[in-house]
GROMACS .gro file of C-alpha atoms in nm:
model
  226
    1MET     CA    1   6.130  -5.902  -6.795
    2SER     CA    2   6.095  -6.201  -6.574
    3ALA     CA    3   5.939  -6.190  -6.228
    4ALA     CA    4   6.279  -6.271  -6.083
    5SER     CA    5   6.429  -5.966  -6.258
    6ARG     CA    6   6.148  -5.733  -6.141
    7ALA     CA    7   6.181  -5.833  -5.775
    8PRO     CA    8   6.511  -5.645  -5.710
    9LEU     CA    9   6.365  -5.329  -5.870
   10ARG     CA   10   6.058  -5.342  -5.647
   11SER     CA   11   6.286  -5.388  -5.346
   12ILE     CA   12   6.494  -5.084  -5.442
   13ARG     CA   13   6.183  -4.866  -5.488
   14THR     CA   14   6.041  -4.984  -5.155
   15ASN     CA   15   6.365  -4.903  -4.977
   16ARG     CA   16   6.374  -4.553  -5.130
   17ILE     CA   17   6.019  -4.481  -5.018
   18ALA     CA   18   6.100  -4.604  -4.668
   19ASP     CA   19   6.410  -4.383  -4.657
   20ARG     CA   20   6.212  -4.075  -4.763
   21THR     CA   21   5.946  -4.148  -4.502
   22ALA     CA   22   6.208  -4.187  -4.231
   23ASP     CA   23   6.377  -3.860  -4.334
   24ALA     CA   24   6.043  -3.677  -4.317
   25ARG     CA   25   5.978  -3.811  -3.969
   26VAL     CA   26   6.322  -3.696  -3.852
   27ARG     CA   27   6.258  -3.346  -3.990
   28VAL     CA   28   5.921  -3.326  -3.814
   29ARG     CA   29   6.074  -3.440  -3.484
   30SER     CA   30   6.359  -3.191  -3.523
   31ARG     CA   31   6.121  -2.901  -3.585
   32ALA     CA   32   5.911  -3.004  -3.285
   33ALA     CA   33   6.219  -3.023  -3.062
   34LEU     CA   34   6.332  -2.677  -3.177
   35ALA     CA   35   5.988  -2.534  -3.106
   36VAL     CA   36   5.983  -2.681  -2.757
   37GLY     CA   37   6.335  -2.553  -2.687
   38ALA     CA   38   6.245  -2.204  -2.806
   39ALA     CA   39   5.934  -2.199  -2.591
   40ALA     CA   40   6.132  -2.310  -2.286
   41ALA     CA   41   6.395  -2.044  -2.346
   42ALA     CA   42   6.130  -1.775  -2.384
   43LEU     CA   43   5.968  -1.885  -2.058
   44LEU     CA   44   6.300  -1.872  -1.875
   45VAL     CA   45   6.374  -1.519  -1.997
   46SER     CA   46   6.022  -1.404  -1.916
   47ALA     CA   47   6.031  -1.552  -1.566
   48CYS     CA   48   6.362  -1.382  -1.492
   49SER     CA   49   6.320  -1.045  -1.652
   50SER     CA   50   5.963  -0.953  -1.569
   51GLY     CA   51   5.661  -1.043  -1.368
   52GLY     CA   52   5.425  -0.790  -1.514
   53THR     CA   53   5.298  -0.501  -1.310
   54SER     CA   54   5.051  -0.689  -1.094
   55GLY     CA   55   5.121  -0.903  -0.794
   56GLY     CA   56   4.797  -1.094  -0.770
   57GLY     CA   57   4.483  -1.003  -0.578
   58GLY     CA   58   4.452  -0.802  -0.263
   59GLN     CA   59   4.360  -0.439  -0.197
   60THR     CA   60   4.702  -0.281  -0.152
   61GLY     CA   61   4.623   0.068  -0.279
   62PHE     CA   62   4.888   0.064  -0.551
   63ILE     CA   63   4.853   0.290  -0.854
   64THR     CA   64   5.087   0.191  -1.136
   65GLY     CA   65   5.238   0.462  -1.354
   66SER     CA   66   5.333   0.436  -1.719
   67ASP     CA   67   5.693   0.367  -1.612
   68GLY     CA   68   5.588   0.049  -1.429
   69ILE     CA   69   5.646   0.201  -1.084
   70ALA     CA   70   5.348   0.156  -0.852
   71THR     CA   71   5.293   0.377  -0.547
   72ALA     CA   72   5.051   0.374  -0.253
   73LYS     CA   73   4.934   0.681  -0.065
   74GLU     CA   74   4.993   0.722   0.307
   75GLY     CA   75   4.709   0.558   0.493
   76GLU     CA   76   4.669   0.296   0.219
   77ARG     CA   77   5.006   0.124   0.254
   78ALA     CA   78   5.047  -0.236   0.369
   79ASP     CA   79   5.282  -0.318   0.655
   80ALA     CA   80   5.607  -0.481   0.552
   81PRO     CA   81   5.627  -0.834   0.695
   82ASP     CA   82   5.896  -0.972   0.924
   83LEU     CA   83   6.208  -0.989   0.709
   84SER     CA   84   6.491  -1.131   0.912
   85GLY     CA   85   6.742  -1.409   0.896
   86GLU     CA   86   7.082  -1.510   0.765
   87THR     CA   87   7.253  -1.309   0.497
   88VAL     CA   88   7.445  -1.431   0.193
   89ASP     CA   89   7.774  -1.365   0.374
   90GLY     CA   90   7.668  -1.549   0.691
   91GLY     CA   91   7.560  -1.249   0.897
   92GLN     CA   92   7.217  -1.163   1.037
   93VAL     CA   93   6.976  -0.890   0.932
   94ASP     CA   94   6.637  -0.780   1.063
   95VAL     CA   95   6.473  -0.516   0.844
   96ALA     CA   96   6.267  -0.402   1.144
   97ASP     CA   97   6.590  -0.263   1.291
   98TYR     CA   98   6.587  -0.003   1.013
   99LYS     CA   99   6.251   0.148   1.110
  100GLY     CA  100   6.283   0.523   1.085
  101LYS     CA  101   6.485   0.484   0.768
  102VAL     CA  102   6.369   0.441   0.410
  103VAL     CA  103   6.448   0.083   0.305
  104VAL     CA  104   6.507  -0.009  -0.057
  105LEU     CA  105   6.442  -0.383  -0.085
  106ASN     CA  106   6.573  -0.553  -0.398
  107VAL     CA  107   6.491  -0.914  -0.491
  108TRP     CA  108   6.765  -1.074  -0.703
  109GLY     CA  109   6.934  -1.397  -0.807
  110SER     CA  110   7.283  -1.456  -0.940
  111TRP     CA  111   7.129  -1.662  -1.224
  112CYS     CA  112   6.920  -1.368  -1.348
  113PRO     CA  113   7.057  -1.149  -1.635
  114PRO     CA  114   6.843  -0.841  -1.553
  115CYS     CA  115   6.966  -0.865  -1.192
  116ARG     CA  116   7.324  -0.849  -1.317
  117ALA     CA  117   7.236  -0.553  -1.538
  118GLU     CA  118   7.088  -0.348  -1.252
  119ALA     CA  119   7.330  -0.443  -0.971
  120LYS     CA  120   7.583  -0.166  -1.039
  121ASN     CA  121   7.299   0.087  -1.043
  122PHE     CA  122   7.187  -0.015  -0.694
  123GLU     CA  123   7.534   0.008  -0.544
  124LYS     CA  124   7.597   0.349  -0.701
  125VAL     CA  125   7.269   0.494  -0.575
  126TYR     CA  126   7.319   0.336  -0.233
  127GLN     CA  127   7.655   0.508  -0.193
  128ASP     CA  128   7.491   0.839  -0.282
  129VAL     CA  129   7.195   0.816  -0.041
  130LYS     CA  130   7.303   0.601   0.253
  131ASP     CA  131   7.381   0.912   0.460
  132GLN     CA  132   7.028   1.044   0.403
  133GLY     CA  133   6.852   0.790   0.623
  134VAL     CA  134   6.829   0.523   0.355
  135GLN     CA  135   6.922   0.155   0.383
  136PHE     CA  136   6.940  -0.092   0.096
  137VAL     CA  137   6.871  -0.462   0.163
  138GLY     CA  138   6.867  -0.744  -0.090
  139ILE     CA  139   6.674  -1.069  -0.091
  140ASN     CA  140   6.868  -1.336  -0.277
  141THR     CA  141   6.635  -1.605  -0.407
  142ARG     CA  142   6.656  -1.938  -0.596
  143ASP     CA  143   7.032  -1.970  -0.556
  144THR     CA  144   7.071  -2.322  -0.418
  145SER     CA  145   7.390  -2.229  -0.233
  146THR     CA  146   7.545  -1.906  -0.113
  147GLY     CA  147   7.858  -1.951  -0.328
  148PRO     CA  148   7.715  -1.800  -0.650
  149ALA     CA  149   7.541  -1.527  -0.451
  150ARG     CA  150   7.865  -1.429  -0.273
  151ALA     CA  151   8.045  -1.423  -0.608
  152PHE     CA  152   7.771  -1.196  -0.745
  153GLU     CA  153   7.812  -0.953  -0.456
  154LYS     CA  154   8.189  -0.950  -0.504
  155ASP     CA  155   8.171  -0.906  -0.882
  156TYR     CA  156   7.938  -0.606  -0.857
  157GLY     CA  157   8.087  -0.459  -0.540
  158LEU     CA  158   7.765  -0.474  -0.338
  159THR     CA  159   7.825  -0.343   0.012
  160TYR     CA  160   7.471  -0.363   0.153
  161PRO     CA  161   7.344  -0.692   0.303
  162SER     CA  162   7.122  -0.946   0.130
  163LEU     CA  163   6.903  -1.198   0.308
  164TYR     CA  164   6.951  -1.551   0.177
  165ASP     CA  165   6.609  -1.687   0.075
  166PRO     CA  166   6.662  -1.978  -0.168
  167ALA     CA  167   6.305  -2.109  -0.145
  168GLY     CA  168   6.137  -1.768  -0.157
  169LYS     CA  169   5.981  -1.804   0.189
  170LEU     CA  170   6.042  -1.440   0.282
  171MET     CA  171   5.870  -1.323  -0.033
  172LEU     CA  172   5.560  -1.523   0.055
  173ARG     CA  173   5.524  -1.325   0.378
  174PHE     CA  174   5.414  -1.012   0.194
  175GLU     CA  175   5.044  -0.927   0.192
  176LYS     CA  176   4.877  -1.068  -0.120
  177GLY     CA  177   4.902  -0.821  -0.404
  178THR     CA  178   5.210  -0.647  -0.263
  179LEU     CA  179   5.484  -0.857  -0.421
  180ASN     CA  180   5.478  -1.120  -0.694
  181PRO     CA  181   5.712  -1.402  -0.579
  182GLN     CA  182   5.774  -1.496  -0.943
  183ALA     CA  183   5.899  -1.150  -1.039
  184VAL     CA  184   6.277  -1.143  -1.027
  185PRO     CA  185   6.419  -0.883  -1.011
  186SER     CA  186   6.174  -0.663  -0.824
  187THR     CA  187   6.217  -0.367  -0.591
  188LEU     CA  188   6.013  -0.226  -0.303
  189ILE     CA  189   6.040   0.100  -0.110
  190ILE     CA  190   5.953   0.063   0.260
  191ASP     CA  191   5.880   0.401   0.418
  192ARG     CA  192   6.004   0.526   0.755
  193GLU     CA  193   5.699   0.378   0.926
  194GLY     CA  194   5.773   0.028   0.798
  195LYS     CA  195   5.506   0.029   0.528
  196VAL     CA  196   5.535  -0.062   0.158
  197ALA     CA  197   5.517   0.268  -0.028
  198ALA     CA  198   5.626   0.176  -0.381
  199ARG     CA  199   5.720  -0.121  -0.594
  200THR     CA  200   5.829  -0.224  -0.938
  201LEU     CA  201   5.841  -0.580  -1.068
  202GLN     CA  202   6.115  -0.533  -1.324
  203GLY     CA  203   6.479  -0.434  -1.355
  204LEU     CA  204   6.576  -0.071  -1.295
  205SER     CA  205   6.817   0.167  -1.459
  206GLU     CA  206   7.002   0.412  -1.234
  207GLU     CA  207   6.773   0.693  -1.349
  208ARG     CA  208   6.454   0.502  -1.273
  209LEU     CA  209   6.581   0.385  -0.936
  210ARG     CA  210   6.658   0.745  -0.837
  211LYS     CA  211   6.314   0.853  -0.960
  212MET     CA  212   6.147   0.577  -0.758
  213LEU     CA  213   6.336   0.667  -0.440
  214ALA     CA  214   6.328   1.048  -0.462
  215PRO     CA  215   5.981   1.110  -0.309
  216TYR     CA  216   6.082   0.931   0.011
  217LEU     CA  217   6.413   1.103   0.082
  218ALA     CA  218   6.420   1.333   0.385
  219ASP     CA  219   6.402   1.706   0.326
  220ASP     CA  220   6.590   1.963   0.534
  221SER     CA  221   6.340   1.938   0.820
  222GLY     CA  222   6.383   1.563   0.847
  223LYS     CA  223   6.031   1.498   0.721
  224SER     CA  224   5.950   1.267   0.433
  225GLU     CA  225   5.855   1.435   0.108
  226LYS     CA  226   5.503   1.363  -0.012
   0.00000   0.00000   0.00000
C-alpha cells in the first residue's frame, strides 16, 4: 500500500481517537456538574430544614432533650431582646407589649418547605391556647418582599402577626447561644417574665409543639407550671 493510500487511514484513526477523548471529557464534566448540583441541593435542604441543636457559644443554661427541645431553668434564662417593628401585613408589633403572657416565637420563611409543613400546626395550637395567656408571633426572614410572606399567611390561615425581618437583623439581637440565625424554621418560648425558656431549631409537629408549650401554660391559680 502506497504512502498516499495509508494517509487517509491514519487520518480516520486519529479522528476516532480524538472523538473518543472528547466524549470522555464531556462525561467527566457532566458527572462533575451533577455532583456539584447535588451538593448544592443538599446544602439548601439542610439550611432550610435544620440548624442542629446548638446555637453557637454562650452560657444560656439550655439543656437539650432527646426530642431536640432545649429548656432553661428559671434563674438561668436569658432576656429576650427588643423585638419590634413592621409586620408582614404592614402593621406594628412590639413583643414587649406581651409581657405577662407566654410568647411562642416562630422563625419562618415562605421559601422553606419545613415552614410550610408546620404552619397549620401553629395556627391550630394558637387557636386552642390564645385564651390562656399565650400569644404567638412569627419572624419572617429572607423573603425579599412581603408579597410571598403575605401569600403564605393567607394560604395557611395564620391569624397571629409576624415581624418582617428579611435580613435577619432581629435574630441577631438574641444573646449568643440562644438562637442560631441560620436555623429556619426555629421556635422559642418566651416566659411571662420576658425570658427565653425553651427553644428548638427544627420544624415541629402539632404534638411536639403542644409538648414544648405545655409546661408554661397557666394553671388554675394563674401561676406558671414548673
